[in-house]
mmCIF file of C-alpha atoms in Angstrom:
data_model
loop_
_atom_site.group_PDB
_atom_site.id
_atom_site.type_symbol
_atom_site.label_atom_id
_atom_site.label_comp_id
_atom_site.label_asym_id
_atom_site.label_seq_id
_atom_site.Cartn_x
_atom_site.Cartn_y
_atom_site.Cartn_z
ATOM 1 C CA UNK A 16 112.088 158.029 71.681
ATOM 2 C CA UNK A 17 110.857 156.819 68.298
ATOM 3 C CA UNK A 18 110.436 160.326 66.916
ATOM 4 C CA UNK A 19 112.435 163.403 66.105
ATOM 5 C CA UNK A 20 112.121 166.751 67.846
ATOM 6 C CA UNK A 21 112.841 169.994 65.981
ATOM 7 C CA UNK A 22 114.663 172.401 68.351
ATOM 8 C CA UNK A 23 116.322 175.736 68.445
ATOM 9 C CA UNK A 24 119.121 176.570 70.876
ATOM 10 C CA UNK A 25 119.567 180.252 71.553
ATOM 11 C CA UNK A 26 122.736 181.146 73.448
ATOM 12 C CA UNK A 27 124.160 184.470 74.740
ATOM 13 C CA UNK A 28 127.150 185.939 73.091
ATOM 14 C CA UNK A 29 130.519 184.711 74.386
ATOM 15 C CA UNK A 30 132.018 181.321 75.300
ATOM 16 C CA UNK A 31 129.972 180.398 78.453
ATOM 17 C CA UNK A 32 129.274 178.335 80.313
ATOM 18 C CA UNK A 33 125.784 179.772 80.586
ATOM 19 C CA UNK A 34 122.767 178.748 82.669
ATOM 20 C CA UNK A 35 120.329 176.939 80.369
ATOM 21 C CA UNK A 36 116.573 176.360 80.330
ATOM 22 C CA UNK A 37 114.078 174.346 78.266
ATOM 23 C CA UNK A 38 111.069 176.589 77.401
ATOM 24 C CA UNK A 39 107.773 174.611 77.598
ATOM 25 C CA UNK A 40 104.620 176.556 76.484
ATOM 26 C CA UNK A 41 102.152 173.696 76.021
ATOM 27 C CA UNK A 42 101.798 170.227 74.771
ATOM 28 C CA UNK A 43 100.832 169.014 71.377
ATOM 29 C CA UNK A 44 101.184 170.352 67.957
ATOM 30 C CA UNK A 45 102.553 173.852 68.651
ATOM 31 C CA UNK A 46 105.582 175.347 66.855
ATOM 32 C CA UNK A 47 108.789 176.140 68.692
ATOM 33 C CA UNK A 48 108.050 179.903 68.636
ATOM 34 C CA UNK A 49 104.578 179.526 70.071
ATOM 35 C CA UNK A 50 103.189 181.897 67.390
ATOM 36 C CA UNK A 51 99.763 183.371 68.123
ATOM 37 C CA UNK A 52 98.110 186.343 66.408
ATOM 38 C CA UNK A 53 101.343 187.169 64.690
ATOM 39 C CA UNK A 54 103.362 187.300 67.904
ATOM 40 C CA UNK A 55 106.068 184.678 68.551
ATOM 41 C CA UNK A 56 105.997 184.314 72.328
ATOM 42 C CA UNK A 57 108.746 181.703 72.861
ATOM 43 C CA UNK A 58 111.021 183.474 70.278
ATOM 44 C CA UNK A 59 110.732 186.707 72.314
ATOM 45 C CA UNK A 60 111.456 184.824 75.576
ATOM 46 C CA UNK A 61 114.592 183.143 73.971
ATOM 47 C CA UNK A 62 115.875 186.435 72.819
ATOM 48 C CA UNK A 63 115.371 188.183 76.162
ATOM 49 C CA UNK A 64 116.949 185.208 78.054
ATOM 50 C CA UNK A 65 120.043 185.307 75.696
ATOM 51 C CA UNK A 66 120.435 189.026 76.203
ATOM 52 C CA UNK A 67 120.314 188.288 79.985
ATOM 53 C CA UNK A 68 123.021 185.604 79.802
ATOM 54 C CA UNK A 69 120.753 182.474 79.789
ATOM 55 C CA UNK A 70 120.712 179.865 77.020
ATOM 56 C CA UNK A 71 117.350 178.370 76.086
ATOM 57 C CA UNK A 72 115.967 175.535 74.051
ATOM 58 C CA UNK A 73 112.583 175.769 72.439
ATOM 59 C CA UNK A 74 110.967 172.973 70.300
ATOM 60 C CA UNK A 75 108.227 171.995 67.924
ATOM 61 C CA UNK A 76 105.563 169.889 69.590
ATOM 62 C CA UNK A 77 105.200 166.309 68.186
ATOM 63 C CA UNK A 78 103.636 166.324 64.731
ATOM 64 C CA UNK A 79 104.334 170.010 64.127
ATOM 65 C CA UNK A 80 107.162 171.783 62.277
ATOM 66 C CA UNK A 81 110.290 169.630 62.233
ATOM 67 C CA UNK A 82 109.029 167.261 64.978
ATOM 68 C CA UNK A 83 107.664 163.900 64.053
ATOM 69 C CA UNK A 84 105.307 161.393 65.815
ATOM 70 C CA UNK A 85 106.242 157.805 66.669
ATOM 71 C CA UNK A 86 104.993 155.193 64.198
ATOM 72 C CA UNK A 87 101.461 154.078 64.868
ATOM 73 C CA UNK A 88 100.616 157.215 66.921
ATOM 74 C CA UNK A 89 98.974 160.540 65.916
ATOM 75 C CA UNK A 90 99.653 164.030 67.338
ATOM 76 C CA UNK A 91 96.141 164.119 68.668
ATOM 77 C CA UNK A 92 96.448 161.054 70.979
ATOM 78 C CA UNK A 93 99.633 162.344 72.895
ATOM 79 C CA UNK A 94 99.408 162.560 76.624
ATOM 80 C CA UNK A 95 100.921 164.729 79.283
ATOM 81 C CA UNK A 96 103.381 161.882 79.978
ATOM 82 C CA UNK A 97 104.545 162.003 76.310
ATOM 83 C CA UNK A 98 105.169 165.758 76.581
ATOM 84 C CA UNK A 99 107.025 165.307 79.881
ATOM 85 C CA UNK A 100 109.103 162.554 78.263
ATOM 86 C CA UNK A 101 110.127 165.001 75.473
ATOM 87 C CA UNK A 102 111.047 167.590 78.118
ATOM 88 C CA UNK A 103 113.249 165.091 80.002
ATOM 89 C CA UNK A 104 115.026 164.250 76.799
ATOM 90 C CA UNK A 105 115.530 167.905 75.986
ATOM 91 C CA UNK A 106 117.032 168.789 79.318
ATOM 92 C CA UNK A 107 119.454 165.895 78.901
ATOM 93 C CA UNK A 108 120.330 167.149 75.440
ATOM 94 C CA UNK A 109 120.794 170.680 76.670
ATOM 95 C CA UNK A 110 123.172 169.551 79.365
ATOM 96 C CA UNK A 111 125.362 167.822 76.630
ATOM 97 C CA UNK A 112 126.055 171.192 74.995
ATOM 98 C CA UNK A 113 129.506 172.460 75.855
ATOM 99 C CA UNK A 114 128.352 176.061 76.412
ATOM 100 C CA UNK A 115 125.915 175.024 79.247
ATOM 101 C CA UNK A 116 126.611 175.329 82.996
ATOM 102 C CA UNK A 117 125.565 171.951 84.423
ATOM 103 C CA UNK A 118 125.039 173.508 87.857
ATOM 104 C CA UNK A 119 122.491 175.930 86.493
ATOM 105 C CA UNK A 120 119.878 174.132 84.293
ATOM 106 C CA UNK A 121 116.135 174.442 84.636
ATOM 107 C CA UNK A 122 112.707 174.382 83.167
ATOM 108 C CA UNK A 123 110.402 177.337 82.339
ATOM 109 C CA UNK A 124 106.783 176.540 81.716
ATOM 110 C CA UNK A 125 103.747 178.684 81.112
ATOM 111 C CA UNK A 126 100.120 177.863 80.837
ATOM 112 C CA UNK A 127 99.646 174.097 80.203
ATOM 113 C CA UNK A 128 103.456 173.995 79.657
ATOM 114 C CA UNK A 129 103.814 174.449 83.427
ATOM 115 C CA UNK A 130 101.804 171.246 83.941
ATOM 116 C CA UNK A 131 104.235 169.447 81.576
ATOM 117 C CA UNK A 132 107.178 170.962 83.598
ATOM 118 C CA UNK A 133 105.674 169.699 86.861
ATOM 119 C CA UNK A 134 105.187 166.284 85.358
ATOM 120 C CA UNK A 135 108.784 166.096 83.999
ATOM 121 C CA UNK A 136 110.668 167.513 87.009
ATOM 122 C CA UNK A 137 110.431 164.541 89.402
ATOM 123 C CA UNK A 138 112.435 162.448 86.922
ATOM 124 C CA UNK A 139 115.104 165.144 86.738
ATOM 125 C CA UNK A 140 116.099 165.609 90.319
ATOM 126 C CA UNK A 141 119.801 165.798 89.499
ATOM 127 C CA UNK A 142 119.650 167.558 86.194
ATOM 128 C CA UNK A 143 117.278 170.463 86.982
ATOM 129 C CA UNK A 144 118.240 173.041 89.634
ATOM 130 C CA UNK A 145 115.114 175.241 89.219
ATOM 131 C CA UNK A 146 111.697 175.541 87.673
ATOM 132 C CA UNK A 147 109.791 178.628 86.678
ATOM 133 C CA UNK A 148 106.010 178.400 86.345
ATOM 134 C CA UNK A 149 104.093 181.222 84.756
ATOM 135 C CA UNK A 150 100.265 181.417 84.510
ATOM 136 C CA UNK A 151 100.031 177.718 85.463
ATOM 137 C CA UNK A 152 97.244 176.142 87.379
ATOM 138 C CA UNK A 153 98.208 175.369 91.067
ATOM 139 C CA UNK A 154 95.973 172.320 91.234
ATOM 140 C CA UNK A 155 96.109 168.767 90.038
ATOM 141 C CA UNK A 156 95.281 168.059 86.460
ATOM 142 C CA UNK A 157 91.969 166.181 87.280
ATOM 143 C CA UNK A 158 90.837 169.155 89.466
ATOM 144 C CA UNK A 159 91.773 171.571 86.645
ATOM 145 C CA UNK A 160 89.895 169.473 84.113
ATOM 146 C CA UNK A 161 86.819 169.420 86.400
ATOM 147 C CA UNK A 162 87.030 173.122 86.868
ATOM 148 C CA UNK A 163 87.362 173.796 83.108
ATOM 149 C CA UNK A 164 84.378 171.522 82.418
ATOM 150 C CA UNK A 165 82.285 173.444 85.033
ATOM 151 C CA UNK A 166 83.343 176.697 83.473
ATOM 152 C CA UNK A 167 82.394 175.531 79.938
ATOM 153 C CA UNK A 168 79.061 174.212 81.085
ATOM 154 C CA UNK A 169 78.227 177.445 82.836
ATOM 155 C CA UNK A 170 78.540 179.278 79.577
ATOM 156 C CA UNK A 171 76.066 177.035 77.807
ATOM 157 C CA UNK A 172 72.431 178.002 77.437
ATOM 158 C CA UNK A 173 71.355 174.792 79.224
ATOM 159 C CA UNK A 174 69.210 174.086 82.245
ATOM 160 C CA UNK A 175 71.241 174.458 85.507
ATOM 161 C CA UNK A 176 70.293 170.990 86.676
ATOM 162 C CA UNK A 177 71.361 169.465 83.346
ATOM 163 C CA UNK A 178 74.717 171.230 83.476
ATOM 164 C CA UNK A 179 75.336 170.186 87.092
ATOM 165 C CA UNK A 180 74.489 166.515 86.156
ATOM 166 C CA UNK A 181 76.986 166.664 83.272
ATOM 167 C CA UNK A 182 79.685 168.103 85.517
ATOM 168 C CA UNK A 183 79.119 165.359 88.014
ATOM 169 C CA UNK A 184 79.233 162.650 85.173
ATOM 170 C CA UNK A 185 82.467 164.232 83.914
ATOM 171 C CA UNK A 186 84.099 164.195 87.364
ATOM 172 C CA UNK A 187 83.001 160.585 87.830
ATOM 173 C CA UNK A 188 84.592 159.550 84.499
ATOM 174 C CA UNK A 189 87.871 161.321 85.539
ATOM 175 C CA UNK A 190 87.868 159.576 88.903
ATOM 176 C CA UNK A 191 87.284 156.140 87.389
ATOM 177 C CA UNK A 192 89.903 156.773 84.687
ATOM 178 C CA UNK A 193 92.575 157.512 87.427
ATOM 179 C CA UNK A 194 91.652 154.433 89.498
ATOM 180 C CA UNK A 195 94.236 151.765 88.917
ATOM 181 C CA UNK A 196 91.694 149.075 89.890
ATOM 182 C CA UNK A 197 89.368 150.144 86.959
ATOM 183 C CA UNK A 198 89.569 148.095 83.911
ATOM 184 C CA UNK A 199 88.240 148.576 80.406
#
């Protein structure tokens, strides 16, 4: 991969084998515990899963905690594909652990982590038996970005016609960026 990922594997008590999941809570420079406002969301999930008989992996996003960024890259220029690549690597690593049931491995994503899970899963048809998506958009990423931009623009103290023009321009840029025939 050209970089290191800092991970924590949390397993239930006993010998196993246990079902196992990779917890994905976003993309980018986020710590493995997904700490926000003094609460460690991913740590709580990992503990609850272990008490319920499920092993879990949580990880530091590239450029955060014990995870590094490949040479010549920065944590701010990482894409959804980069995050999906990390998740594919982590599910393979999880399945190499002797305490994991190879017939019961999956991905759990919430928020933008669900988008990462949906991007990673097609490359893991044999390795992943299930996906859980929590508070994840049910639309394509370009549609989600268009909606988010419209929502942001509606909150600005700007003329409605100007905000609409900016939303149309943003949508056009997204469409051109997705077009494989478009060049620089």
